[in-house]
mmCIF file of C-alpha atoms (C1' of nucleotides) in Angstrom:
data_model
loop_
_atom_site.group_PDB
_atom_site.id
_atom_site.type_symbol
_atom_site.label_atom_id
_atom_site.label_comp_id
_atom_site.label_asym_id
_atom_site.label_seq_id
_atom_site.Cartn_x
_atom_site.Cartn_y
_atom_site.Cartn_z
ATOM 1 C CA MET A 1 0.000 0.000 0.000
ATOM 2 C CA ASN A 2 1.773 3.019 -1.375
ATOM 3 C CA ILE A 3 0.707 6.587 -0.878
ATOM 4 C CA GLU A 4 1.711 7.797 -4.303
ATOM 5 C CA ASN A 5 -0.266 5.003 -5.938
ATOM 6 C CA ILE A 6 -3.315 5.734 -3.836
ATOM 7 C CA VAL A 7 -3.294 9.383 -4.718
ATOM 8 C CA ASN A 8 -2.093 9.367 -8.306
ATOM 9 C CA THR A 9 -5.227 7.814 -9.690
ATOM 10 C CA LYS A 10 -7.348 10.409 -7.944
ATOM 11 C CA ASN A 11 -7.897 14.094 -8.272
ATOM 12 C CA ILE A 12 -5.673 14.858 -5.283
ATOM 13 C CA LYS A 13 -2.478 16.807 -4.946
ATOM 14 C CA LEU A 14 -0.148 15.193 -2.434
ATOM 15 C CA THR A 15 0.767 17.904 0.056
ATOM 16 C CA SER A 16 2.733 17.251 3.183
ATOM 17 C CA ALA A 17 -0.329 17.554 5.407
ATOM 18 C CA ARG A 18 -2.094 14.952 3.286
ATOM 19 C CA LYS A 19 0.895 12.657 3.317
ATOM 20 C CA THR A 20 0.982 12.800 7.100
ATOM 21 C CA ILE A 21 -2.679 11.886 7.422
ATOM 22 C CA LEU A 22 -2.405 9.000 4.975
ATOM 23 C CA GLU A 23 0.728 7.649 6.607
ATOM 24 C CA ILE A 24 -0.924 7.592 9.995
ATOM 25 C CA LEU A 25 -4.027 5.873 8.689
ATOM 26 C CA ILE A 26 -2.071 3.347 6.645
ATOM 27 C CA SER A 27 0.110 2.305 9.523
ATOM 28 C CA SER A 28 -2.808 1.845 11.893
ATOM 29 C CA ASN A 29 -4.587 -1.470 12.144
ATOM 30 C CA LYS A 30 -7.757 0.122 13.423
ATOM 31 C CA PRO A 31 -9.947 3.132 12.676
ATOM 32 C CA LEU A 32 -8.822 6.362 14.312
ATOM 33 C CA SER A 33 -10.589 9.516 15.420
ATOM 34 C CA TYR A 34 -9.227 13.030 15.145
ATOM 35 C CA GLU A 35 -8.562 12.917 18.851
ATOM 36 C CA ASP A 36 -6.591 9.693 18.511
ATOM 37 C CA ILE A 37 -4.112 11.246 16.141
ATOM 38 C CA LYS A 38 -4.101 14.953 16.784
ATOM 39 C CA SER A 39 -0.861 14.766 18.748
ATOM 40 C CA LYS A 40 0.848 13.302 15.666
ATOM 41 C CA LEU A 41 -0.467 16.001 13.380
ATOM 42 C CA SER A 42 1.411 19.214 12.778
ATOM 43 C CA MET A 43 -1.494 20.761 10.923
ATOM 44 C CA ASP A 44 -4.501 22.660 12.129
ATOM 45 C CA LYS A 45 -7.716 20.765 12.697
ATOM 46 C CA ALA A 46 -9.375 22.691 9.888
ATOM 47 C CA THR A 47 -6.785 21.367 7.488
ATOM 48 C CA PHE A 48 -7.224 17.888 8.851
ATOM 49 C CA TYR A 49 -10.970 17.900 8.375
ATOM 50 C CA ARG A 50 -10.788 19.561 4.967
ATOM 51 C CA ASN A 51 -8.421 16.891 3.770
ATOM 52 C CA ILE A 52 -10.488 14.120 5.293
ATOM 53 C CA THR A 53 -13.479 15.432 3.360
ATOM 54 C CA LYS A 54 -11.436 15.427 0.186
ATOM 55 C CA PHE A 55 -10.213 11.888 0.791
ATOM 56 C CA GLU A 56 -13.722 10.701 1.351
ATOM 57 C CA GLU A 57 -14.998 12.365 -1.790
ATOM 58 C CA GLU A 58 -12.292 10.575 -3.725
ATOM 59 C CA ASN A 59 -12.956 7.312 -1.921
ATOM 60 C CA VAL A 60 -9.464 7.061 -0.509
ATOM 61 C CA ILE A 61 -10.688 6.621 3.040
ATOM 62 C CA ASN A 62 -13.968 5.905 4.723
ATOM 63 C CA SER A 63 -15.373 6.983 8.029
ATOM 64 C CA PHE A 64 -18.153 6.147 10.424
ATOM 65 C CA GLU A 65 -19.539 7.469 13.665
ATOM 66 C CA SER A 66 -18.978 5.348 16.692
ATOM 67 C CA ASN A 67 -20.859 5.095 19.933
ATOM 68 C CA ASP A 68 -18.811 7.889 21.503
ATOM 69 C CA LYS A 69 -20.192 10.346 18.916
ATOM 70 C CA LYS A 70 -16.807 10.729 17.273
ATOM 71 C CA ARG A 71 -16.013 10.047 13.662
ATOM 72 C CA TYR A 72 -13.479 7.310 12.972
ATOM 73 C CA PHE A 73 -11.331 7.291 9.846
ATOM 74 C CA GLU A 74 -9.750 4.372 8.086
ATOM 75 C CA ILE A 75 -8.036 3.180 4.943
ATOM 76 C CA GLN A 76 -9.272 -0.306 4.234
ATOM 77 C CA LYS A 77 -6.328 -2.480 3.319
ATOM 78 C CA THR A 78 -8.566 -5.514 3.236
ATOM 79 C CA LYS A 79 -12.331 -5.366 3.110
ATOM 80 C CA HIS A 80 -13.885 -5.798 6.525
ATOM 81 C CA SER A 81 -16.740 -4.748 8.760
ATOM 82 C CA HIS A 82 -16.888 -3.059 12.134
ATOM 83 C CA PHE A 83 -18.595 -4.067 15.291
ATOM 84 C CA ILE A 84 -19.419 -1.250 17.704
ATOM 85 C CA CYS A 85 -20.391 -2.115 21.235
ATOM 86 C CA THR A 86 -23.078 0.267 22.424
ATOM 87 C CA SER A 87 -22.180 -0.532 26.002
ATOM 88 C CA CYS A 88 -18.384 -0.091 26.206
ATOM 89 C CA SER A 89 -17.984 1.750 22.850
ATOM 90 C CA LYS A 90 -15.223 -0.581 21.715
ATOM 91 C CA ILE A 91 -14.758 -0.913 17.958
ATOM 92 C CA GLU A 92 -13.752 -4.297 16.577
ATOM 93 C CA CYS A 93 -12.817 -5.076 13.016
ATOM 94 C CA ILE A 94 -14.720 -8.098 11.782
ATOM 95 C CA HIS A 95 -13.098 -10.032 8.986
ATOM 96 C CA GLU A 96 -15.889 -12.524 8.522
ATOM 97 C CA LYS A 97 -17.177 -12.127 4.998
ATOM 98 C CA LEU A 98 -20.800 -11.073 4.757
ATOM 99 C CA ASP A 99 -22.704 -12.057 1.703
ATOM 100 C CA LEU A 100 -24.907 -9.233 0.623
ATOM 101 C CA LYS A 101 -27.060 -9.472 -2.438
ATOM 102 C CA LEU A 102 -27.301 -5.715 -2.894
ATOM 103 C CA SER A 103 -25.862 -5.959 -6.380
ATOM 104 C CA LYS A 104 -26.838 -2.489 -7.536
ATOM 105 C CA TYR A 105 -25.247 -0.791 -4.560
ATOM 106 C CA GLN A 106 -21.633 0.126 -4.003
ATOM 107 C CA ILE A 107 -20.819 -1.046 -0.500
ATOM 108 C CA ASP A 108 -17.977 0.742 1.243
ATOM 109 C CA ASN A 109 -18.375 -0.150 4.882
ATOM 110 C CA ILE A 110 -20.540 -2.260 7.134
ATOM 111 C CA ILE A 111 -21.122 -1.300 10.735
ATOM 112 C CA ILE A 112 -22.712 -3.704 13.155
ATOM 113 C CA LYS A 113 -24.041 -2.268 16.403
ATOM 114 C CA GLY A 114 -24.777 -4.329 19.459
ATOM 115 C CA ILE A 115 -23.255 -5.651 22.661
ATOM 116 C CA CYS A 116 -19.869 -7.346 22.697
ATOM 117 C CA PRO A 117 -19.271 -10.676 24.494
ATOM 118 C CA LYS A 118 -17.435 -9.001 27.364
ATOM 119 C CA CYS A 119 -20.310 -6.639 28.151
ATOM 120 C CA LEU A 120 -22.882 -9.413 27.723
ATOM 121 C CA ASP A 121 -21.111 -11.397 30.418
ATOM 122 C CA LYS A 122 -21.467 -8.678 33.017
ATOM 123 C CA MET B 29 -47.013 -3.498 18.708
ATOM 124 C CA ASN B 30 -48.395 -2.030 21.861
ATOM 125 C CA ILE B 31 -46.785 0.701 23.908
ATOM 126 C CA GLU B 32 -47.859 -0.658 27.273
ATOM 127 C CA ASN B 33 -46.400 -4.055 26.423
ATOM 128 C CA ILE B 34 -43.140 -2.548 25.239
ATOM 129 C CA VAL B 35 -42.688 -0.565 28.394
ATOM 130 C CA ASN B 36 -44.121 -2.860 31.048
ATOM 131 C CA THR B 37 -41.326 -5.373 30.828
ATOM 132 C CA LYS B 38 -38.731 -2.638 31.242
ATOM 133 C CA ASN B 39 -37.676 -0.331 33.982
ATOM 134 C CA ILE B 40 -39.572 2.579 32.441
ATOM 135 C CA LYS B 41 -42.425 4.690 33.697
ATOM 136 C CA LEU B 42 -44.790 5.615 30.902
ATOM 137 C CA THR B 43 -45.134 9.390 31.022
ATOM 138 C CA SER B 44 -46.962 11.372 28.419
ATOM 139 C CA ALA B 45 -43.742 12.638 26.861
ATOM 140 C CA ARG B 46 -42.521 9.067 26.499
ATOM 141 C CA LYS B 47 -45.812 7.920 25.070
ATOM 142 C CA THR B 48 -45.630 10.633 22.433
ATOM 143 C CA ILE B 49 -42.109 9.655 21.381
ATOM 144 C CA LEU B 50 -42.972 5.971 21.175
ATOM 145 C CA GLU B 51 -46.172 6.602 19.249
ATOM 146 C CA ILE B 52 -44.323 8.640 16.653
ATOM 147 C CA LEU B 53 -41.584 6.054 16.251
ATOM 148 C CA ILE B 54 -44.018 3.139 16.095
ATOM 149 C CA SER B 55 -46.145 4.715 13.426
ATOM 150 C CA SER B 56 -43.195 5.553 11.234
ATOM 151 C CA ASN B 57 -41.898 3.114 8.675
ATOM 152 C CA LYS B 58 -38.462 4.641 8.672
ATOM 153 C CA PRO B 59 -35.896 5.934 11.170
ATOM 154 C CA LEU B 60 -36.444 9.531 12.276
ATOM 155 C CA SER B 61 -34.159 12.260 13.553
ATOM 156 C CA TYR B 62 -34.998 14.786 16.235
ATOM 157 C CA GLU B 63 -35.414 17.363 13.522
ATOM 158 C CA ASP B 64 -37.856 15.141 11.653
ATOM 159 C CA ILE B 65 -40.228 14.992 14.563
ATOM 160 C CA LYS B 66 -39.646 18.060 16.672
ATOM 161 C CA SER B 67 -42.748 19.772 15.297
ATOM 162 C CA LYS B 68 -44.851 16.881 16.597
ATOM 163 C CA LEU B 69 -43.307 17.024 20.036
ATOM 164 C CA SER B 70 -44.707 19.176 22.782
ATOM 165 C CA MET B 71 -41.741 18.540 25.050
ATOM 166 C CA ASP B 72 -38.403 20.257 25.317
ATOM 167 C CA LYS B 73 -35.477 18.795 23.427
ATOM 168 C CA ALA B 74 -33.726 17.980 26.697
ATOM 169 C CA THR B 75 -36.660 15.804 27.653
ATOM 170 C CA PHE B 76 -36.650 14.206 24.246
ATOM 171 C CA TYR B 77 -32.975 13.294 24.400
ATOM 172 C CA ARG B 78 -33.143 12.177 28.006
ATOM 173 C CA ASN B 79 -35.962 9.824 27.169
ATOM 174 C CA ILE B 80 -34.223 8.592 24.047
ATOM 175 C CA THR B 81 -31.207 7.726 26.187
ATOM 176 C CA LYS B 82 -33.449 5.857 28.580
ATOM 177 C CA PHE B 83 -35.134 3.950 25.749
ATOM 178 C CA GLU B 84 -31.784 2.952 24.342
ATOM 179 C CA GLU B 85 -30.506 1.783 27.697
ATOM 180 C CA GLU B 86 -33.558 -0.404 28.008
ATOM 181 C CA ASN B 87 -33.258 -1.585 24.421
ATOM 182 C CA VAL B 88 -36.641 -0.261 23.427
ATOM 183 C CA ILE B 89 -35.292 1.685 20.483
ATOM 184 C CA ASN B 90 -32.045 1.839 18.592
ATOM 185 C CA SER B 91 -30.275 4.658 16.856
ATOM 186 C CA PHE B 92 -27.512 5.325 14.414
ATOM 187 C CA GLU B 93 -25.733 8.291 12.911
ATOM 188 C CA SER B 94 -26.424 8.964 9.283
ATOM 189 C CA ASN B 95 -24.410 10.731 6.674
ATOM 190 C CA ASP B 96 -25.899 14.097 7.596
ATOM 191 C CA LYS B 97 -24.366 13.875 11.097
ATOM 192 C CA LYS B 98 -27.742 13.478 12.708
ATOM 193 C CA ARG B 99 -28.849 10.627 14.890
ATOM 194 C CA TYR B 100 -31.797 8.592 13.651
ATOM 195 C CA PHE B 101 -34.108 6.745 16.002
ATOM 196 C CA GLU B 102 -36.201 3.699 15.353
ATOM 197 C CA ILE B 103 -38.277 0.952 16.888
ATOM 198 C CA GLN B 104 -37.601 -2.201 14.954
ATOM 199 C CA LYS B 105 -40.876 -3.948 14.295
ATOM 200 C CA THR B 106 -39.105 -6.503 12.163
ATOM 201 C CA LYS B 107 -35.360 -7.045 12.169
ATOM 202 C CA HIS B 108 -33.687 -5.242 9.312
ATOM 203 C CA SER B 109 -30.571 -3.379 8.246
ATOM 204 C CA HIS B 110 -29.975 0.125 6.939
ATOM 205 C CA PHE B 111 -28.244 1.331 3.864
ATOM 206 C CA ILE B 112 -26.891 4.877 4.006
ATOM 207 C CA CYS B 113 -25.851 6.553 0.791
ATOM 208 C CA THR B 114 -22.790 8.683 1.416
ATOM 209 C CA SER B 115 -23.592 10.704 -1.671
ATOM 210 C CA CYS B 116 -27.252 11.681 -1.292
ATOM 211 C CA SER B 117 -27.570 10.752 2.418
ATOM 212 C CA LYS B 118 -30.698 8.720 1.801
ATOM 213 C CA ILE B 119 -31.432 5.966 4.315
ATOM 214 C CA GLU B 120 -32.985 2.753 3.059
ATOM 215 C CA CYS B 121 -34.229 -0.120 5.149
ATOM 216 C CA ILE B 122 -32.859 -3.395 3.866
ATOM 217 C CA HIS B 123 -34.925 -6.449 4.652
ATOM 218 C CA GLU B 124 -32.569 -8.970 3.113
ATOM 219 C CA LYS B 125 -31.464 -11.289 5.870
ATOM 220 C CA LEU B 126 -27.735 -11.210 6.579
ATOM 221 C CA ASP B 127 -26.188 -14.278 8.050
ATOM 222 C CA LEU B 128 -23.631 -13.325 10.617
ATOM 223 C CA LYS B 129 -21.730 -15.911 12.530
ATOM 224 C CA LEU B 130 -20.953 -13.595 15.440
ATOM 225 C CA SER B 131 -22.617 -15.943 17.862
ATOM 226 C CA LYS B 132 -21.220 -14.415 21.026
ATOM 227 C CA TYR B 133 -22.369 -10.921 20.125
ATOM 228 C CA GLN B 134 -25.764 -9.368 20.558
ATOM 229 C CA ILE B 135 -26.531 -7.688 17.261
ATOM 230 C CA ASP B 136 -28.992 -4.810 17.373
ATOM 231 C CA ASN B 137 -28.509 -3.007 14.105
ATOM 232 C CA ILE B 138 -26.544 -3.280 10.897
ATOM 233 C CA ILE B 139 -25.612 -0.203 8.921
ATOM 234 C CA ILE B 140 -24.248 -0.479 5.421
ATOM 235 C CA LYS B 141 -22.551 2.594 3.988
ATOM 236 C CA GLY B 142 -21.947 3.119 0.303
ATOM 237 C CA ILE B 143 -23.463 4.593 -2.825
ATOM 238 C CA CYS B 144 -27.040 3.899 -3.820
ATOM 239 C CA PRO B 145 -28.017 2.841 -7.364
ATOM 240 C CA LYS B 146 -29.417 6.274 -8.182
ATOM 241 C CA CYS B 147 -26.188 8.067 -7.302
ATOM 242 C CA LEU B 148 -24.078 5.425 -9.050
ATOM 243 C CA ASP B 149 -25.952 6.139 -12.266
ATOM 244 C CA LYS B 150 -25.076 9.793 -12.266
ATOM 245 C "C1'" DC C 10 -42.255 12.621 51.593
ATOM 246 C "C1'" DT C 11 -39.418 10.751 48.174
ATOM 247 C "C1'" DC C 12 -38.056 9.850 43.692
ATOM 248 C "C1'" DT C 13 -38.180 10.620 39.029
ATOM 249 C "C1'" DA C 14 -39.434 13.631 35.078
ATOM 250 C "C1'" DT C 15 -39.527 18.114 32.976
ATOM 251 C "C1'" DG C 16 -38.395 22.944 31.073
ATOM 252 C "C1'" DC C 17 -35.272 26.399 30.342
ATOM 253 C "C1'" DA C 18 -30.887 28.124 29.598
ATOM 254 C "C1'" DA C 19 -26.297 27.398 29.206
ATOM 255 C "C1'" DA C 20 -22.564 24.410 28.000
ATOM 256 C "C1'" DA C 21 -20.206 20.859 25.659
ATOM 257 C "C1'" DA C 22 -18.258 18.280 21.854
ATOM 258 C "C1'" DC C 23 -17.000 17.824 17.405
ATOM 259 C "C1'" DT C 24 -16.786 19.741 12.876
ATOM 260 C "C1'" DT C 25 -17.091 23.440 9.441
ATOM 261 C "C1'" DT C 26 -16.492 28.082 7.470
ATOM 262 C "C1'" DG C 27 -14.566 32.859 6.393
ATOM 263 C "C1'" DC C 28 -10.790 35.160 5.417
ATOM 264 C "C1'" DA C 29 -6.183 36.414 4.496
ATOM 265 C "C1'" DG C 30 -1.670 34.785 3.527
ATOM 266 C "C1'" DG C 31 1.466 31.188 1.090
ATOM 267 C "C1'" DG C 32 3.086 27.868 -2.260
ATOM 268 C "C1'" DA C 33 3.230 25.534 -6.391
ATOM 269 C "C1'" DT C 34 2.889 25.384 -11.476
ATOM 270 C "C1'" DA D 17 -1.163 35.150 -12.581
ATOM 271 C "C1'" DT D 18 -3.901 31.581 -11.077
ATOM 272 C "C1'" DC D 19 -5.403 27.996 -8.295
ATOM 273 C "C1'" DC D 20 -5.441 25.322 -4.502
ATOM 274 C "C1'" DC D 21 -3.799 24.662 0.331
ATOM 275 C "C1'" DT D 22 -3.236 26.219 4.982
ATOM 276 C "C1'" DG D 23 -3.715 28.513 9.761
ATOM 277 C "C1'" DC D 24 -6.313 31.005 12.826
ATOM 278 C "C1'" DA D 25 -10.407 32.402 14.838
ATOM 279 C "C1'" DA D 26 -15.094 32.295 14.888
ATOM 280 C "C1'" DA D 27 -19.344 30.063 14.029
ATOM 281 C "C1'" DG D 28 -22.328 26.093 13.468
ATOM 282 C "C1'" DT D 29 -24.879 21.857 14.706
ATOM 283 C "C1'" DT D 30 -26.440 18.444 17.434
ATOM 284 C "C1'" DT D 31 -26.675 16.648 21.955
ATOM 285 C "C1'" DT D 32 -25.968 17.038 27.031
ATOM 286 C "C1'" DT D 33 -26.005 19.081 31.701
ATOM 287 C "C1'" DG D 34 -27.282 22.041 35.869
ATOM 288 C "C1'" DC D 35 -30.704 23.641 38.389
ATOM 289 C "C1'" DA D 36 -35.111 24.646 40.101
ATOM 290 C "C1'" DT D 37 -39.898 23.221 39.752
ATOM 291 C "C1'" DA D 38 -43.594 19.940 39.053
ATOM 292 C "C1'" DG D 39 -45.716 15.533 39.358
ATOM 293 C "C1'" DA D 40 -46.575 10.675 40.553
ATOM 294 C "C1'" DG D 41 -47.050 6.995 43.983
#
DNA sequence: CTCTATGCAAAAACTTTGCAGGGAT
DNA sequence: ATCCCTGCAAAGTTTTTGCATAGAG
């Protein structure tokens, strides 16, 4: 997964702010919120969010809201779903393949909300 | 689907504000945001949100964030999933049954994000 | 009485926008 | 010269909280 390759096919100029964001997301194995990564960012939050919007428009990243009301950002290296526990707010990546017959739809992300095993046990 | 039955089994007192919220959600065939229904509510928004929180804690309703950053509330009469178009923000209820093998998880809602056929055609 | 629910106003949390300056081509 | 990117500050949007009052059992 190479940043230049990701960006070259899209209508995106690769600035240093953008490179930083993509590098952070690529090297993470889980979705991240702005708060998760702000300490690693040298840019202003406005720049961060503007670039995130751009990336989403160009389908470079995807995002979803979690239980904590924050938006989580991710580059999907391999297609997977997300489980969000509405009790402890933990996000888990689910690599089980789901067979959806929604053939006319483009599916970018699947989010499953519920209660995780740990919280069910309590 | 009867409001008294829904509430009696739970730790919830049925006030008139709560009855109003439940009636609106039960009679709708799609998830609704606060904005969608505020004109039908006689209560303050604080009361609305406090009761929504209570309903969610007691698993009477579920909610999810849509593409427009708003939270949508729903009483599921029959188990189904939701497709959210990240282009036009439309929410569609999907009644196709998805087989998930997450046996140790309690699954309350499935949200599929992507592009709907209409937007793909453009 | 006691406990929970409500309204109002203010605050909080996260994200977006306006504007002016900077950089790249 | 033009076009897009950026930082800063301010505003925006939705949801939550504090506090005093009202209501139910």
